Coordinates of C-alpha atoms and ligand atoms in Angstrom, one line a residue:
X1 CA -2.9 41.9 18.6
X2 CA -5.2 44.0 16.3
X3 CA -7.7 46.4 17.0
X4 CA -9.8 48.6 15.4
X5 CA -9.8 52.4 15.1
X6 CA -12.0 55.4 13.7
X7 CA -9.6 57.3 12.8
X8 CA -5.4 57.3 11.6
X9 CA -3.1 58.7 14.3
X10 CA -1.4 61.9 12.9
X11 CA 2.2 59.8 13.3
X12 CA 2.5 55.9 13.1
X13 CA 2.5 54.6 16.5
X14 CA 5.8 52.8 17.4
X15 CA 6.9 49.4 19.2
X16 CA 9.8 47.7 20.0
X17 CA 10.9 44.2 19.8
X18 CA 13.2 42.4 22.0
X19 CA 14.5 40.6 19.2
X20 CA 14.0 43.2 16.4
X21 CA 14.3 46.7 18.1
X22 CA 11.8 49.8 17.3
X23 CA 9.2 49.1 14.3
X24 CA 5.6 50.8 13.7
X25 CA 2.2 50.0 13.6
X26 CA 0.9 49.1 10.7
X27 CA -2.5 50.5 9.7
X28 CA -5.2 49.3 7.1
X29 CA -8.4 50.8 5.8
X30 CA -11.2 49.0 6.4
X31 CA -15.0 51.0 4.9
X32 CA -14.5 54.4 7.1
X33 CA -12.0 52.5 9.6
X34 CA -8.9 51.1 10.5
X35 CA -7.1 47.8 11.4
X36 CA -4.0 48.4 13.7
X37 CA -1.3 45.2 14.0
X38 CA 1.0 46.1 16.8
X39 CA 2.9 43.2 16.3
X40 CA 5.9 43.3 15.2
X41 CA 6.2 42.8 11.3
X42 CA 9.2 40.3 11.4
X43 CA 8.1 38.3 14.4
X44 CA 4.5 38.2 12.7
X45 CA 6.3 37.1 9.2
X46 CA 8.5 34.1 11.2
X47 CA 5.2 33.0 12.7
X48 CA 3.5 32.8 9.4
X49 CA 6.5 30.5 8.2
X50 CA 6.3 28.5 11.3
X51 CA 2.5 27.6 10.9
X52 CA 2.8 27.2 7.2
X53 CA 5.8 24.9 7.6
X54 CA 3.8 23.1 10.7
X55 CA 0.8 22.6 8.2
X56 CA 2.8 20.9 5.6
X57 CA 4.2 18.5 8.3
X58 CA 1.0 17.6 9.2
X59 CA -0.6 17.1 6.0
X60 CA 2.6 15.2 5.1
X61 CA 2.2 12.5 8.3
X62 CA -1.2 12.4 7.7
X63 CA -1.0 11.1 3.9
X64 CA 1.9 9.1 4.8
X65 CA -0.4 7.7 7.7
X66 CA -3.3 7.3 4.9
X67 CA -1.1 6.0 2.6
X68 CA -0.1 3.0 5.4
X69 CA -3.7 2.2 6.2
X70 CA -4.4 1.7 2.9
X71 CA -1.3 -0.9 2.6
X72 CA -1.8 -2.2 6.2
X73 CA -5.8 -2.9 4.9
X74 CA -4.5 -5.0 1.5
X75 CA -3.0 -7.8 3.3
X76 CA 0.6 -5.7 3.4
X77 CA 2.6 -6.4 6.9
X78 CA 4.0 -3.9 8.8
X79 CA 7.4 -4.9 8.2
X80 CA 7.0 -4.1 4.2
X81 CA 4.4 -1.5 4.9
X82 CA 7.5 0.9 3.2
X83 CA 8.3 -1.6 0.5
X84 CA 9.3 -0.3 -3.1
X85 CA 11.3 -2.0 -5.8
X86 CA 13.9 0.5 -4.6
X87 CA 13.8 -1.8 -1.9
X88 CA 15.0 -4.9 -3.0
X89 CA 19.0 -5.2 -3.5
X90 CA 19.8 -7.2 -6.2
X91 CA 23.3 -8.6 -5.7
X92 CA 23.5 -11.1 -8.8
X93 CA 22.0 -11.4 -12.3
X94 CA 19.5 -13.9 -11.1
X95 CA 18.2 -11.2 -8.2
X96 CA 18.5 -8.6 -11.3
X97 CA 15.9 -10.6 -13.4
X98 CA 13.6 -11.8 -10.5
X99 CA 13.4 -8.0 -9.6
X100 CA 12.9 -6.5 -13.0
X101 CA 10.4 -9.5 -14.1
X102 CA 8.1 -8.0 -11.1
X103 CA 8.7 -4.3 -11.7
X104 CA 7.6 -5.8 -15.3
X105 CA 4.4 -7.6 -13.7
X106 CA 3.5 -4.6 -11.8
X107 CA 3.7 -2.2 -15.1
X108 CA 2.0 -5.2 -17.1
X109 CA -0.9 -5.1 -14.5
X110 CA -1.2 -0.8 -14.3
X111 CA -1.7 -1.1 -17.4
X112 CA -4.7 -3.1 -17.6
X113 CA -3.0 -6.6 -18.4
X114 CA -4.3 -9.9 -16.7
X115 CA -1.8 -12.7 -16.8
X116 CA -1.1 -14.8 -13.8
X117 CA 2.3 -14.7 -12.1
X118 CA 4.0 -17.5 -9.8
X119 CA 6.5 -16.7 -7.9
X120 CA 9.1 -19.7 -6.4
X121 CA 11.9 -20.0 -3.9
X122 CA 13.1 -21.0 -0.6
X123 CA 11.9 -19.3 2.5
X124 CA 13.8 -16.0 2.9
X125 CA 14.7 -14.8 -0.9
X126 CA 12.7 -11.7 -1.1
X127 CA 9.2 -13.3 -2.7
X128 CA 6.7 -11.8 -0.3
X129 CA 8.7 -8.3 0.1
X130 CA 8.8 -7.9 -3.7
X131 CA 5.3 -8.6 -3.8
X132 CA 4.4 -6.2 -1.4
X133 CA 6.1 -3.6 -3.5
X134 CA 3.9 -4.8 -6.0
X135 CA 0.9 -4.4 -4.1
X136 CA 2.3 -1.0 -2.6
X137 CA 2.9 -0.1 -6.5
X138 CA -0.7 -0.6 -7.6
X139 CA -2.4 0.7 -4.5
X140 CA -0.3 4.0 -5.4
X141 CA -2.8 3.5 -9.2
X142 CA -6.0 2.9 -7.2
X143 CA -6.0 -0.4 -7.5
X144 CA -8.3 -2.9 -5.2
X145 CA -5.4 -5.0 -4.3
X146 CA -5.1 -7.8 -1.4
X147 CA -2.0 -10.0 -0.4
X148 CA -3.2 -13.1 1.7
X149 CA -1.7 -16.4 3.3
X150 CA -3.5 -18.8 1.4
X151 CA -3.8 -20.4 4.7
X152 CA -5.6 -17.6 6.1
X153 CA -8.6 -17.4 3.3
X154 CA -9.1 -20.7 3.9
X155 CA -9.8 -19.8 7.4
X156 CA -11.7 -17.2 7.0
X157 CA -13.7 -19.0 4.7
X158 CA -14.3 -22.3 6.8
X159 CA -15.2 -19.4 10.0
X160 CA -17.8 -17.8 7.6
X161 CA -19.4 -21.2 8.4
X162 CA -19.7 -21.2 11.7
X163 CA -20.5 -17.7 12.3
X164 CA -23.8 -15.8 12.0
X165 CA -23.5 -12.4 11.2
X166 CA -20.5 -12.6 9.4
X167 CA -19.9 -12.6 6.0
X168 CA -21.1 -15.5 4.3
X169 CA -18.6 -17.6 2.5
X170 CA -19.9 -16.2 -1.3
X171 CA -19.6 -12.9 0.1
X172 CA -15.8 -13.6 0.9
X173 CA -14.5 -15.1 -2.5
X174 CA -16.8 -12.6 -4.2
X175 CA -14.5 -10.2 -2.5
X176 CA -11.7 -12.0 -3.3
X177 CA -12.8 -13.2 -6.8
X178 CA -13.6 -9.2 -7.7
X179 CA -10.4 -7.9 -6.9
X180 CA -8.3 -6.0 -9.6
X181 CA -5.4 -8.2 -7.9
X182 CA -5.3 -11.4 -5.5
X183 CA -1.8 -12.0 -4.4
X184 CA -1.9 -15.5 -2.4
X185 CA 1.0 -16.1 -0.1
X186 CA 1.9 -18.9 1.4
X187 CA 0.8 -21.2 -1.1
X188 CA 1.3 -25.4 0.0
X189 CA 2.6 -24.4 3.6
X190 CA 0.3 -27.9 3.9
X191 CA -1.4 -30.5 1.6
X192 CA -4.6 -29.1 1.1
X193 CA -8.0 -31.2 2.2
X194 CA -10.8 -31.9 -0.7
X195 CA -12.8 -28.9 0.6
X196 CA -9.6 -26.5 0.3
X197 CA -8.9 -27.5 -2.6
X198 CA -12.2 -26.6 -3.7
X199 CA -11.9 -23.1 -1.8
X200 CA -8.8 -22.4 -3.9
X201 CA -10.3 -23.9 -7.5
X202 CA -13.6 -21.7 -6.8
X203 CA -11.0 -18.4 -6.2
X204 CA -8.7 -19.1 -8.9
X205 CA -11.3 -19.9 -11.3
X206 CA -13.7 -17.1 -10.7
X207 CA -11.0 -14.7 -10.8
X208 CA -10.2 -16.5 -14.4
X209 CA -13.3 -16.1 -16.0
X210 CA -13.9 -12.4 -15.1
X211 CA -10.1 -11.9 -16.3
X212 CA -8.6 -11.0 -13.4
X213 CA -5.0 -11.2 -12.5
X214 CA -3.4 -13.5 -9.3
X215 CA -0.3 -14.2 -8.0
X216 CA 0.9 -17.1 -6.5
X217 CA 4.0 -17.3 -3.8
X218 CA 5.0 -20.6 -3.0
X219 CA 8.4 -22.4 -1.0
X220 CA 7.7 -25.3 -3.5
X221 CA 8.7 -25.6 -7.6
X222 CA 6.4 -25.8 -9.9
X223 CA 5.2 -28.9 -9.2
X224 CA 5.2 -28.8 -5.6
X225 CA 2.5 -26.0 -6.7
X226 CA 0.3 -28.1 -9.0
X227 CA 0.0 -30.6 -6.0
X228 CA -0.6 -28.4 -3.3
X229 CA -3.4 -26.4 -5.2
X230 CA -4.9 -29.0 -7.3
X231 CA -4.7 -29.8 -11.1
X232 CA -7.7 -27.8 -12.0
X233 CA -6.4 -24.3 -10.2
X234 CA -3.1 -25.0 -11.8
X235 CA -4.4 -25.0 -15.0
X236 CA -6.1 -22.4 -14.5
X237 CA -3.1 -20.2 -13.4
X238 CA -1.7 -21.0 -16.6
X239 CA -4.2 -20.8 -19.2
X240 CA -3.9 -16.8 -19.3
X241 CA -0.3 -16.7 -20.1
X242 CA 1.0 -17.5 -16.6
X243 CA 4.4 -16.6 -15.5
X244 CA 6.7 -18.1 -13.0
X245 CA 9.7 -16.0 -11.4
X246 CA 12.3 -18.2 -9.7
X247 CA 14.0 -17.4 -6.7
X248 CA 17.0 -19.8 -6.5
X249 CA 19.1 -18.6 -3.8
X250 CA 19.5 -18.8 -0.3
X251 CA 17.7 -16.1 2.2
X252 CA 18.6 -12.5 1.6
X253 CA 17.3 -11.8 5.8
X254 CA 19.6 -10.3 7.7
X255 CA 21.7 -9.4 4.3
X256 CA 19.6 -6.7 3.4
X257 CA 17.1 -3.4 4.7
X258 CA 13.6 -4.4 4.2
X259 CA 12.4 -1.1 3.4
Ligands
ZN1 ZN1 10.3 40.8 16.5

């Protein structure tokens, strides 16, 4: 507790702890009179730690909370929500250079670079976690960054269409054609129609001529790719020094932590 008083006491008055025995009053001077704490000094300095250690905590969780919403709002899944580089185990050379070519990418596109990457393999061989490090990795710079299933924009797209009071279709791939990176997941799950093919021509190419980076992530080779997105897109992809990372292994799940 603390009080105020006029005037010193001729002798400090005492206390005692249960904890920390006898101790006195402290006393300061405030204009023509005085603050008393009758606490006791060490319990009052534990305290002090406590709360300041209690703050720290909190502002911790709450940046770490910040931190996931931001992840959680690019596209990123829970389950790689903590994904880092640090994540991914490489067990052989091929695992080695798939990792370090996307540490590379990552690097390549903080610093302002624009080239397209692809990234191919079977289901299960680390494609979408490493690009979710990526995405976690340039979120961390500021980046505008989003990770969709390709299948996914093109229903958003074809809702926009529907829907009134929405955002309209242009508004959508203006979103997604203005972002500093577009990584699209997911890529030939099916055989796109005319229209999506369009969709995904319009995205790929907008996000070409303002020189903007995307990633592709795809079950199928290269070709498999060119067919499922269309000859024009594929160009595209390639015309600003595109880059393909293979993943030709079996799947890593249940091998390996995902975080
Ligand atoms: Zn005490």
């Amino acid at each position: 507790m603390t009080r105020i008083i006029d005037c010193m006491p001729l002798a400090p008055e005492t206390g005692v702890c249960a904890e920390h025995g006898a101790y006195q009053f402290r006393y300061q001077a405030m204009g023509s009179r005085f603050y008393v704490a009758d606490t006791c000094p060490q319990c009052a300095a534990a305290l002090k730690i406590k709360e300041q250690n209690e703050d720290a905590a909190r502002r911790q969780r709450e940046e770490q909370a910040r931190v996931e919403r931001k992840r959680c709002e690019a596209g990123v899944g829970l389950r790689y929500v903590q994904a880092s580089f640090e994540s991914f185990i490489a067990e052989t050379n091929e695992q080695a250079k798939a990792l370090s070519d996307c540490v590379a990418y990552a690097e390549h596109i903080a610093a302002g670079g624009h080239a397209n990457l692809v990234m191919s393999g079977q289901v299960g061989t680390g494609k979408t976690m490493l690009a979710c490090a990526m995405v976690n990795r340039l979120l961390a710079t500021g980046r505008r960054v989003r990770i969709a299933k390709l299948g996914d924009i093109v229903r958003t797209i074809k809702d926009s269409w529907q829907k009134t009071g929405c955002k309209t279709e242009t508004e959508i791939i203006r979103e997604l054609v203005q972002l500093d990176l577009l990584v699209i997941d997911e890529v030939g799950q099916q055989r796109g129609t005319e229209t999506e093919l369009l969709l995904i021509f319009e995205i790929i190419d907008g996000r070409y001529q303002a020189m903007l980076p995307t990633v592709l992530i795809s079950n199928l080779d290269k070709d498999g790719i060119r067919d499922a997105i269309g000859d024009r897109a594929f160009d595209r992809l390639r015309q600003d020094g595109g880059k393909l990372v293979a993943f030709n292994w079996g799947s890593m799940r249940g091998l390996r932590r995902t975080a």
